[in-house]
mmCIF file of C-alpha atoms and ligand atoms in Angstrom:
data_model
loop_
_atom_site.group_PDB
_atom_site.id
_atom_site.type_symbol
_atom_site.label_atom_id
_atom_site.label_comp_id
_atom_site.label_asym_id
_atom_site.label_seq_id
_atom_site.Cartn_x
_atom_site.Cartn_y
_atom_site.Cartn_z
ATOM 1 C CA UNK A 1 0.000 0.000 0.000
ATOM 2 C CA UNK A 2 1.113 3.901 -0.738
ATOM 3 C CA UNK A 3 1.269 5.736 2.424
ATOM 4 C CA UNK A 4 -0.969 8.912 1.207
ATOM 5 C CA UNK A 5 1.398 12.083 1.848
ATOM 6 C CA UNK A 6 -0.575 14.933 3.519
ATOM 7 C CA UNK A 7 -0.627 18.190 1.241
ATOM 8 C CA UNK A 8 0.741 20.270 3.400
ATOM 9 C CA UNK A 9 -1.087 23.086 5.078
ATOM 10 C CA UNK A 10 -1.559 26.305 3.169
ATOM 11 C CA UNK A 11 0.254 29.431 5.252
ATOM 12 C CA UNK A 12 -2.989 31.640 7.108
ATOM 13 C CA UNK A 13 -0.335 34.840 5.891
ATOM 14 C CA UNK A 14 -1.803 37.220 3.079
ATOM 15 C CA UNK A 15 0.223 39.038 0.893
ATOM 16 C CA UNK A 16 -1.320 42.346 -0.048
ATOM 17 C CA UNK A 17 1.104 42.971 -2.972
ATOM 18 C CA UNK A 18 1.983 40.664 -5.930
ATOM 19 C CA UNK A 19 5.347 39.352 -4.783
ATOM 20 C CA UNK A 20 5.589 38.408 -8.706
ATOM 21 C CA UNK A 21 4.426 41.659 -10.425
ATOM 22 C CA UNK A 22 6.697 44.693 -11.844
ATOM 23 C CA UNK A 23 7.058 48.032 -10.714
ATOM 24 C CA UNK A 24 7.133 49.222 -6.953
ATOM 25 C CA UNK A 25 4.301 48.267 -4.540
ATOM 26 C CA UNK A 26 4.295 48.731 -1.051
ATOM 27 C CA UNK A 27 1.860 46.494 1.623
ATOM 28 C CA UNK A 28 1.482 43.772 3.665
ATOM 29 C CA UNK A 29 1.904 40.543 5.000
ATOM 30 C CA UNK A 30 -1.341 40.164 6.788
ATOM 31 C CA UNK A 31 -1.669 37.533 9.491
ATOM 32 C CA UNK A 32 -5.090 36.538 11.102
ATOM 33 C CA UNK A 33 -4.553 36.896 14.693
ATOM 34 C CA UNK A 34 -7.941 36.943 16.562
ATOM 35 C CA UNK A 35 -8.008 38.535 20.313
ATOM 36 C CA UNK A 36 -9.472 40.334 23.017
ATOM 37 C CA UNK A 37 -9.268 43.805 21.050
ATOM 38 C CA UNK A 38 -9.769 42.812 17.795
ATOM 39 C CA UNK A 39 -11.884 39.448 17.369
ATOM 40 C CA UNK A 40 -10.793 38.856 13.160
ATOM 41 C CA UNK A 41 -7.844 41.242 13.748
ATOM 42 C CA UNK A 42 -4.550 40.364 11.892
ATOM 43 C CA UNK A 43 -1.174 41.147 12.063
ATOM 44 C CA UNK A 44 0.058 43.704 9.657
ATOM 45 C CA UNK A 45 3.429 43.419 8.451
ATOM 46 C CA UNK A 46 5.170 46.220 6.365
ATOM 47 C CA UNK A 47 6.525 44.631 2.855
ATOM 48 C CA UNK A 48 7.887 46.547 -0.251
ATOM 49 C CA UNK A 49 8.406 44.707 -3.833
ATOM 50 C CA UNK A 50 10.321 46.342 -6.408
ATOM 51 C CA UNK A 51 10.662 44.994 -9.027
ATOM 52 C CA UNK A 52 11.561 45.169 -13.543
ATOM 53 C CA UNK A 53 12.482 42.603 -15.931
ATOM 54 C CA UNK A 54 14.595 39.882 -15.755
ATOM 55 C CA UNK A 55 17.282 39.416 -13.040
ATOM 56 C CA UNK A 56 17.792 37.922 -9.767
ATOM 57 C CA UNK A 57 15.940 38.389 -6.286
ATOM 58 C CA UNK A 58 16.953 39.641 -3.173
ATOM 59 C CA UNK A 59 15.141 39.541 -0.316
ATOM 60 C CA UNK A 60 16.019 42.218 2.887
ATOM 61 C CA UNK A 61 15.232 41.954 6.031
ATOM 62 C CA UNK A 62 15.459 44.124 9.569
ATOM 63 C CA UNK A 63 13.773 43.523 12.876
ATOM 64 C CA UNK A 64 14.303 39.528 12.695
ATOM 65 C CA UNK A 65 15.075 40.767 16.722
ATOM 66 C CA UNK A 66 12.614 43.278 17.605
ATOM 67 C CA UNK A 67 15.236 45.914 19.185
ATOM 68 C CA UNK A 68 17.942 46.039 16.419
ATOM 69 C CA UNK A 69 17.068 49.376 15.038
ATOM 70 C CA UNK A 70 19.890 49.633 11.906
ATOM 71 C CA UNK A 71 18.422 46.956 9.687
ATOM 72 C CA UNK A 72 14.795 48.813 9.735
ATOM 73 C CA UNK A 73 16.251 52.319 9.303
ATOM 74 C CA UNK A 74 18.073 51.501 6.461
ATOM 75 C CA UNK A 75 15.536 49.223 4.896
ATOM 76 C CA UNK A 76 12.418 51.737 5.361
ATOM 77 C CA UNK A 77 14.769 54.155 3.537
ATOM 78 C CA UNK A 78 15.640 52.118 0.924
ATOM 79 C CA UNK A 79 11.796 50.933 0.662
ATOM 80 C CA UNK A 80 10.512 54.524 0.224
ATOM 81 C CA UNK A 81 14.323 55.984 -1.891
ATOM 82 C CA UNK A 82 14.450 52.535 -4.471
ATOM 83 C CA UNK A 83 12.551 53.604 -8.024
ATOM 84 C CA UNK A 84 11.965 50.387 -10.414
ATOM 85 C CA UNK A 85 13.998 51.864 -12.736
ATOM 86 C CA UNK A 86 17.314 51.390 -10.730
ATOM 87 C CA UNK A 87 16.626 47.508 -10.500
ATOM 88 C CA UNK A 88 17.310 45.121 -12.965
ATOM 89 C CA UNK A 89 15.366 41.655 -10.804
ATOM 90 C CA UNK A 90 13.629 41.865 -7.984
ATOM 91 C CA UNK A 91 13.986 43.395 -4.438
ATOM 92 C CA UNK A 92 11.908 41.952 -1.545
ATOM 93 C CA UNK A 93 11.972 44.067 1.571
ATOM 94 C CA UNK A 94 10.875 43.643 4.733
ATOM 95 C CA UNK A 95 11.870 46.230 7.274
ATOM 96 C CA UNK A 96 10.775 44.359 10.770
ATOM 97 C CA UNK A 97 10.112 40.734 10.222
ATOM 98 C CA UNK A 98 8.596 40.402 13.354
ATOM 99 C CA UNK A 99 6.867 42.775 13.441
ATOM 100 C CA UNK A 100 4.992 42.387 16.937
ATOM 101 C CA UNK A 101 8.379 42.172 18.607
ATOM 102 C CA UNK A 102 9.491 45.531 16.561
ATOM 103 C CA UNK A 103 6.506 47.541 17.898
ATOM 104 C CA UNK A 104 7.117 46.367 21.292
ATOM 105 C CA UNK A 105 11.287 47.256 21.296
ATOM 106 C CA UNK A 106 11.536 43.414 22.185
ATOM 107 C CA UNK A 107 14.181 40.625 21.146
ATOM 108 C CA UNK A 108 10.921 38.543 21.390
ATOM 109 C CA UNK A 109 7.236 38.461 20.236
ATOM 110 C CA UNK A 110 4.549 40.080 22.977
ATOM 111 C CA UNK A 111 2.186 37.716 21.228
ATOM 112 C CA UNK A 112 4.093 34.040 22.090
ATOM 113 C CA UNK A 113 7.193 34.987 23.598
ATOM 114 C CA UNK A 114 8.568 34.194 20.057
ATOM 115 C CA UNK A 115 12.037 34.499 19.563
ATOM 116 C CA UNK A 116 11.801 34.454 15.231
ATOM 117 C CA UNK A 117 15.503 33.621 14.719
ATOM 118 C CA UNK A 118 15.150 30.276 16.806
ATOM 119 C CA UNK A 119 11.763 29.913 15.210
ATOM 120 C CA UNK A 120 12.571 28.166 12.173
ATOM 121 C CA UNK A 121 11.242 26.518 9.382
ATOM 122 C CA UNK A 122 7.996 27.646 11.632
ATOM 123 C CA UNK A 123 4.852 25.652 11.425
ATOM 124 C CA UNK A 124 1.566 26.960 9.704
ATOM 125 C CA UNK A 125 -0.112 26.001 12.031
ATOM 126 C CA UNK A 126 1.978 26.895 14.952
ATOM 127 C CA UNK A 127 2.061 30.200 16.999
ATOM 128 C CA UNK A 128 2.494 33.861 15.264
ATOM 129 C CA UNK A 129 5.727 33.494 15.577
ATOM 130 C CA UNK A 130 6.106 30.074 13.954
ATOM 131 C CA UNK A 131 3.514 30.982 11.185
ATOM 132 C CA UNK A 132 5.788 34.225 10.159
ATOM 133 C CA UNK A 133 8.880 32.205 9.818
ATOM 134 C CA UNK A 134 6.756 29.396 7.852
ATOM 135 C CA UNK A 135 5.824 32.086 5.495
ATOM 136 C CA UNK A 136 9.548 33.134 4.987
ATOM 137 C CA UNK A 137 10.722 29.431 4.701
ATOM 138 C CA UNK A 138 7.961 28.634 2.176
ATOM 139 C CA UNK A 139 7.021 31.356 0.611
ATOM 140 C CA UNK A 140 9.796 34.641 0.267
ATOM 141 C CA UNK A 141 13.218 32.067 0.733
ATOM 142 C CA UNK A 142 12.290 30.125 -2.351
ATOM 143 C CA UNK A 143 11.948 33.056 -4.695
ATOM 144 C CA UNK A 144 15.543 34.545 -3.275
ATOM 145 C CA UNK A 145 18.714 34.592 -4.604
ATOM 146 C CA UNK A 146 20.356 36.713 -2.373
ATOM 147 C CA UNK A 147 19.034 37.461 1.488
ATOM 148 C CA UNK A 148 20.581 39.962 3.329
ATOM 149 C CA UNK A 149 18.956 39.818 7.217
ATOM 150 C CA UNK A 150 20.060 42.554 9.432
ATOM 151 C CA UNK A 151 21.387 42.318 12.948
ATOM 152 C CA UNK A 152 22.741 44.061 15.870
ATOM 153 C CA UNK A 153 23.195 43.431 19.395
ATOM 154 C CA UNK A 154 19.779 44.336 20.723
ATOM 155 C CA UNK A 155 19.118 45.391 24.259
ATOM 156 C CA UNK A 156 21.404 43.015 25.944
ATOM 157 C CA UNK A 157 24.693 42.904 23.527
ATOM 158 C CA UNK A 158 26.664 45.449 22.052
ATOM 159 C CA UNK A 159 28.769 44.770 18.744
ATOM 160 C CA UNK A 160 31.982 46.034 16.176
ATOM 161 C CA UNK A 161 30.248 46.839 13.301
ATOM 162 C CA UNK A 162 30.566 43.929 10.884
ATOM 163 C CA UNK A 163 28.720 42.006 8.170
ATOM 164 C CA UNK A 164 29.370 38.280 7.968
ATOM 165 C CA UNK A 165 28.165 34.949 7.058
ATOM 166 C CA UNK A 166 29.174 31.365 7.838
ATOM 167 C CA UNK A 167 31.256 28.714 6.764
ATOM 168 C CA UNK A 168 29.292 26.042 4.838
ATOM 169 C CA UNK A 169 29.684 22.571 3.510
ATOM 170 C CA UNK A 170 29.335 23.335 0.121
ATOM 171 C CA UNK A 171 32.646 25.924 -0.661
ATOM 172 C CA UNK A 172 31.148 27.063 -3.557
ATOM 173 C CA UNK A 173 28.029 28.605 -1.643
ATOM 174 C CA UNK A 174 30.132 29.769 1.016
ATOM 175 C CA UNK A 175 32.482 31.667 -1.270
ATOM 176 C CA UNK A 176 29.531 33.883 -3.328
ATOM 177 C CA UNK A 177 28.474 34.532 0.376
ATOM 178 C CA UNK A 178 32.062 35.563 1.766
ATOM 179 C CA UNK A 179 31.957 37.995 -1.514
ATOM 180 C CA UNK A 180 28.623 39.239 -0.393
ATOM 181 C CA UNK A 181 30.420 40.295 2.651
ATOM 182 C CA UNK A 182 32.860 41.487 1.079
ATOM 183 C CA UNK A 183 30.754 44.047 -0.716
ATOM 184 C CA UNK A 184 28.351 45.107 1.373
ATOM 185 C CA UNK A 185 32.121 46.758 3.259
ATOM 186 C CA UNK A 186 31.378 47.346 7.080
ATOM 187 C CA UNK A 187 34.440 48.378 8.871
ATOM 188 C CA UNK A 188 34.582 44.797 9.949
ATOM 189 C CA UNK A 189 34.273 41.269 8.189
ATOM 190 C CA UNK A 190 33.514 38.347 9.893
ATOM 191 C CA UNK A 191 33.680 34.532 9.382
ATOM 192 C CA UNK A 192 30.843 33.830 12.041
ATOM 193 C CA UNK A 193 29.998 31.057 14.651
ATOM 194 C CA UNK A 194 26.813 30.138 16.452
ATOM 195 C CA UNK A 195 26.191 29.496 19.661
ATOM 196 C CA UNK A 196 23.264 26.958 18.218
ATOM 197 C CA UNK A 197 22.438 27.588 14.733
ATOM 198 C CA UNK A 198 18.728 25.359 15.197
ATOM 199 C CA UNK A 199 15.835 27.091 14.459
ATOM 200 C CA UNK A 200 17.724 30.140 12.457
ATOM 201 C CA UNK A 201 16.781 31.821 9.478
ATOM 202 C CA UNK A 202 20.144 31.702 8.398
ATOM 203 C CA UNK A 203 20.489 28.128 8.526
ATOM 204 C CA UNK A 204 16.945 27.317 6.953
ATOM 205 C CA UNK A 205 18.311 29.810 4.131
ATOM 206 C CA UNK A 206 21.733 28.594 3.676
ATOM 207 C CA UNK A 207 20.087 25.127 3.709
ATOM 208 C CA UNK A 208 18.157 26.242 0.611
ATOM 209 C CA UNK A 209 21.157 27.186 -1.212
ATOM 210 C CA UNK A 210 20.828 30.635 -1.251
ATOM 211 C CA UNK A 211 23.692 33.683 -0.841
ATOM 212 C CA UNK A 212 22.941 34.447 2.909
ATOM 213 C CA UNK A 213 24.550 37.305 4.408
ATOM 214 C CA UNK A 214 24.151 38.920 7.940
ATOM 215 C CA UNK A 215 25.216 41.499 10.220
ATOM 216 C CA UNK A 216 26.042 42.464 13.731
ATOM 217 C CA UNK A 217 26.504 46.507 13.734
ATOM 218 C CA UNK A 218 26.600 47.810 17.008
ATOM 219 C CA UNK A 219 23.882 47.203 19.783
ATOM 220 C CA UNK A 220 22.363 48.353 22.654
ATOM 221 C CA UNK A 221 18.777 48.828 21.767
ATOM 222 C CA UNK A 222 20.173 52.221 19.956
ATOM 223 C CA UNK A 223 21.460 53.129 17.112
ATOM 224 C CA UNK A 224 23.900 55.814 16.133
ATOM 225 C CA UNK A 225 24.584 57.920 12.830
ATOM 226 C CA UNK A 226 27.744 55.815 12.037
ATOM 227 C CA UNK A 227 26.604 52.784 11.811
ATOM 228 C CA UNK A 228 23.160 53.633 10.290
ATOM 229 C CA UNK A 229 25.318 55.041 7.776
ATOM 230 C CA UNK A 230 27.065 51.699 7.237
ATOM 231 C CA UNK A 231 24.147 49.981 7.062
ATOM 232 C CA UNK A 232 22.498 52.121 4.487
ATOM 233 C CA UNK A 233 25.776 51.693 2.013
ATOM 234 C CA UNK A 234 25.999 47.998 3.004
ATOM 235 C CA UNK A 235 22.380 47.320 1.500
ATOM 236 C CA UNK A 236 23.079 48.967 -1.730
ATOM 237 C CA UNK A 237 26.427 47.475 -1.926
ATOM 238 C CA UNK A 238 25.081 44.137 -2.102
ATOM 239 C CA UNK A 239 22.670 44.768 -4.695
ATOM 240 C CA UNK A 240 25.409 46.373 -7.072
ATOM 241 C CA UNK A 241 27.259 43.471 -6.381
ATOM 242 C CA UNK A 242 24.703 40.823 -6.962
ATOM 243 C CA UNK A 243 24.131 43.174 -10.441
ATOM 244 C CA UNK A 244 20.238 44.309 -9.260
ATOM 245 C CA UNK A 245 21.384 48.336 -9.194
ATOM 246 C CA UNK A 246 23.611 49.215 -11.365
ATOM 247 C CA UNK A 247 27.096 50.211 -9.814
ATOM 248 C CA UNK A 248 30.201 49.009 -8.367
ATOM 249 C CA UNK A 249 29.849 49.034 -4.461
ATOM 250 C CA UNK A 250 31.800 51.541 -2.406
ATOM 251 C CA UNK A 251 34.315 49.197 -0.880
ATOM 252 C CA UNK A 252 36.495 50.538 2.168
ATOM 253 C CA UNK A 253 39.044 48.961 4.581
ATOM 254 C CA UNK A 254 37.762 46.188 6.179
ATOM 255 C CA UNK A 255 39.131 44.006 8.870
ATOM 256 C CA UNK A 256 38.394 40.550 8.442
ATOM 257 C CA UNK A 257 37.228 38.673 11.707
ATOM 258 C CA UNK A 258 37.252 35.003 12.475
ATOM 259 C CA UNK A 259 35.938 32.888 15.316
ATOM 260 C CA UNK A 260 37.615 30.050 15.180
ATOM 261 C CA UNK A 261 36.078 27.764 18.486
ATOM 262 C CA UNK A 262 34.320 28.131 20.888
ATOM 263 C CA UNK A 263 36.920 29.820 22.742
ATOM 264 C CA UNK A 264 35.397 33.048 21.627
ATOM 265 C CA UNK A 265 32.335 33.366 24.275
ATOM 266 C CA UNK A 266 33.052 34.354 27.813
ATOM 267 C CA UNK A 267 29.909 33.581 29.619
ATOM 268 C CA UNK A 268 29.570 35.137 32.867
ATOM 269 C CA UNK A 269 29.410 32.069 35.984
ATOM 270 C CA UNK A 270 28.643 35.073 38.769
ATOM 271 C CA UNK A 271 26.069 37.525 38.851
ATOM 272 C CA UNK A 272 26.846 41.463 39.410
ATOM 273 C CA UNK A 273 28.305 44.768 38.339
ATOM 274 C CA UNK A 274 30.416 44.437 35.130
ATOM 275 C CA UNK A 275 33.442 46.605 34.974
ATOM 276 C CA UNK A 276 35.009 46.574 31.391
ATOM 277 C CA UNK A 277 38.748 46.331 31.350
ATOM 278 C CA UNK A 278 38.521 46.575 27.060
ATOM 279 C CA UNK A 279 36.481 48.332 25.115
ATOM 280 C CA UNK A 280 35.207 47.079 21.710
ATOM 281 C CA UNK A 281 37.622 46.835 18.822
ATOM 282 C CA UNK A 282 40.806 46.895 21.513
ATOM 283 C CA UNK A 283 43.520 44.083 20.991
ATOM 284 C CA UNK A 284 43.543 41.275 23.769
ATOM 285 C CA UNK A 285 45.895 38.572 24.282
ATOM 286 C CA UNK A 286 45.312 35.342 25.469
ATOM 287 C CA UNK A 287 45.439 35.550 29.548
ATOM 288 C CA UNK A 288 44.540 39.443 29.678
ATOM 289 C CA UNK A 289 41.917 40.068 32.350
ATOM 290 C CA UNK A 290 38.731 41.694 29.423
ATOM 291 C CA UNK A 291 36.171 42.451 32.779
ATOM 292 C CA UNK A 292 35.694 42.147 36.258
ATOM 293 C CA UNK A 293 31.952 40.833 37.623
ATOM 294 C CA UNK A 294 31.563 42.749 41.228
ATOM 295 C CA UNK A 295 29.501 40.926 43.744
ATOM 296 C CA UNK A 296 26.891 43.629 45.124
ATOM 297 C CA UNK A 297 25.493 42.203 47.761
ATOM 298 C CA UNK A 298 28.000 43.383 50.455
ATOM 299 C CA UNK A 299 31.147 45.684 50.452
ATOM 300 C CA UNK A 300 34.729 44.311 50.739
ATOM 301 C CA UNK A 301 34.294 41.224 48.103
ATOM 302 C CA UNK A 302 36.715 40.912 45.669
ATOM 303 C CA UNK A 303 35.105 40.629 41.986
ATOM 304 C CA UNK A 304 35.435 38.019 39.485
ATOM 305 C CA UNK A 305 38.211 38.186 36.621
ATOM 306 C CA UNK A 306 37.219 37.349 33.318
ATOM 307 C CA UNK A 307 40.152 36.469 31.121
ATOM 308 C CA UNK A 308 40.443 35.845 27.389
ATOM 309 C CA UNK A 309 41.486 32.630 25.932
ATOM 310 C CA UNK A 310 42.197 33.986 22.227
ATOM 311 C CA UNK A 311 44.654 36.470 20.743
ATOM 312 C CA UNK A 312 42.454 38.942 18.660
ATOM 313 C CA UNK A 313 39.969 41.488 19.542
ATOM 314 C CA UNK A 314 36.967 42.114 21.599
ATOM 315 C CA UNK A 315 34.514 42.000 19.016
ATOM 316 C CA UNK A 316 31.151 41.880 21.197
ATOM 317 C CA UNK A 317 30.489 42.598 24.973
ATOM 318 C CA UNK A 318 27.756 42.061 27.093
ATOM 319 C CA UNK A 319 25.346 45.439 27.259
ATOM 320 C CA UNK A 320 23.534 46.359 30.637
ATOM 321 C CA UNK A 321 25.757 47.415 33.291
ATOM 322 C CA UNK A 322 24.669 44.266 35.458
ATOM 323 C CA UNK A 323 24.920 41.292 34.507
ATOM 324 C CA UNK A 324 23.443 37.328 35.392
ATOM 325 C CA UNK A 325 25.073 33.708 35.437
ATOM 326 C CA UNK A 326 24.984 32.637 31.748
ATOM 327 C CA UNK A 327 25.250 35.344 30.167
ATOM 328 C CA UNK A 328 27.317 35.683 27.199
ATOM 329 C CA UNK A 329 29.666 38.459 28.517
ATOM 330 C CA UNK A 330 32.054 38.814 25.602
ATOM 331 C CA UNK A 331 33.404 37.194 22.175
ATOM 332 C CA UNK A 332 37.124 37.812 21.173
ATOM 333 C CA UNK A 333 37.792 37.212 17.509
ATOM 334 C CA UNK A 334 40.507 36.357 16.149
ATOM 335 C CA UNK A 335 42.015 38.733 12.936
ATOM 336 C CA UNK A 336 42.923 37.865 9.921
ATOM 337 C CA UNK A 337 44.846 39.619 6.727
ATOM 338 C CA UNK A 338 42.310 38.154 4.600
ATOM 339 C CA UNK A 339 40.393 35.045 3.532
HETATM 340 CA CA1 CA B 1 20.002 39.714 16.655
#
């Protein structure tokens, strides 16, 4: 007997523009959400298409983590600045992917408590959260060539300034992404580690095949004019390079960043005060003390020394001036001439 295979469940998320047609329309993603305020209410999340002739896709994304503010500033710019006439393919944006977590400032969804970027594939049929990322894995990943998914630190982190993307199994992949990086030219470059890459967008799209690029640029639930700026060249960068606008990207130094083991994440094993002893982008060597966790619960304690294990630089620190067991504290990266 033939096992009959389930069709599987159609996504409950509405487009409101024709991710296929030409010229520039602006809408939504809509997603049914029924509560106490609003019984058929949905979920209304912003999406741009531009789009003329033949070419290839990208697809843009900001506000994956509800408080990184660079991604969406540069990508509501380039939503309302892009004319069809300056693309040559297709250019899919979406500012704040979750978008309840964006409204809220939050890493995570109000709604579920979602956390999108461990969400994935998602589920149609799962929570808001898991029904957003469904709709990206089904839906806008297949019809990319290119995805460019902005980060930064959030709330709780605090980053250099760097684009980056992963090392992959297939070389070939992982080179046209490493070039990606390459072009999109944030004062830093980095060949990037997870913690746990399950459930992330990056992994469902790199799993796909596709040119996946990323980036960490700066934190804090902020955002400053700097790295706004380097956001807003980044974007464009990448679509001159992947041949969408025409243009050759406007390259500058970059240092390239690797981390190599796990060796790069200090997590904290005391709670307290956290005294920096390096600031971001300030050479460490293996053994030097990078911050000091201060008990606070009396006076005459002495505080905790957190040391590096790596040569390189302190490429990410831990945000709030306190700080609790577990959390990730700081990441040295290595440097490297080039790749
Ligand atoms: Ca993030």
């Amino acid at each position: 007997m033939n096992a009959i295979t389930p069709m599987p469940r159609p996504s409950p998320v509405a487009a409101t523009v024709d991710l296929d047609a030409e010229g520039v329309q602006h809408g939504f993603l809509r997603l049914p959400y029924s509560r106490d305020d609003s019984a058929w209410g949905s979920v209304m999340i912003p999406i741009t298409v531009i789009a003329r002739g033949n070419g290839p896709t990208a697809l843009l994304t900001g506000g994956n983590h509800g408080d990184e503010y660079e991604g969406p500033i540069a990508l509501f710019d380039l939503a309302r600045s892009l004319r069809p006439d300056q693309v040559q393919g297709r250019v899919i944006i979406v500012p704040a992917m979750n978008y309840p977590a964006f409204c809220a400032g939050t890493r995570t969804s109000p709604i579920d408590c979602g956390n999108l970027n461990r969400s994935f594939p998602g589920r149609p049929d799962g929570t808001v959260t898991e029904k957003i990322a469904d709709f990206f894995s089904r839906t806008l990943l297949p019809r990319a060539d290119l995805v460019l998914d902005f980060h930064s630190g959030g709330r709780t982190l605090d980053f250099l300034p760097y684009a980056a993307a992963h090392e992959l199994p297939d070389k070939g992949q992982e080179q046209r992404c490493f070039a990606a990086v390459a072009a999109f030219a944030a004062p830093y470059s980095m060949k990037m580690r997870e913690i746990d890459a399950v459930g992330m967008y990056d992994t469902t799209a790199e799993d796909m095949g596709k040119v996946f690029v990323t980036t960490e640029l700066s934190g804090g639930g902020t955002s400053s004019a700097r790295t706004v700026a380097i956001a807003k060249r980044g974007v464009m960068n990448v679509l001159k390079h992947a041949g969408i606008v025409e243009g050759v990207p406007e390259t500058g130094p970059t240092r390239w960043l690797d981390m190599p083991s796990g060796d790069c994440f200090t997590f904290a094993e005391d709670q307290g005060l956290v005294e920096p002893c390096v600031d971001l982008g300030d050479a460490v060597r293996a053994g030097d003390v990078i911050a000091l966790i201060h008990p606070v619960g009396r006076t005459g304690q002495t505080p905790a020394e957190y040391r590096a294990v790596l040569d390189g630089v302190l490429a990410a620190r831990h945000f709030p001036g306190l700080i609790k067991s577990g959390d990730c504290l700081a990441v040295v990266a290595t440097v490297e001439d080039a790749i």
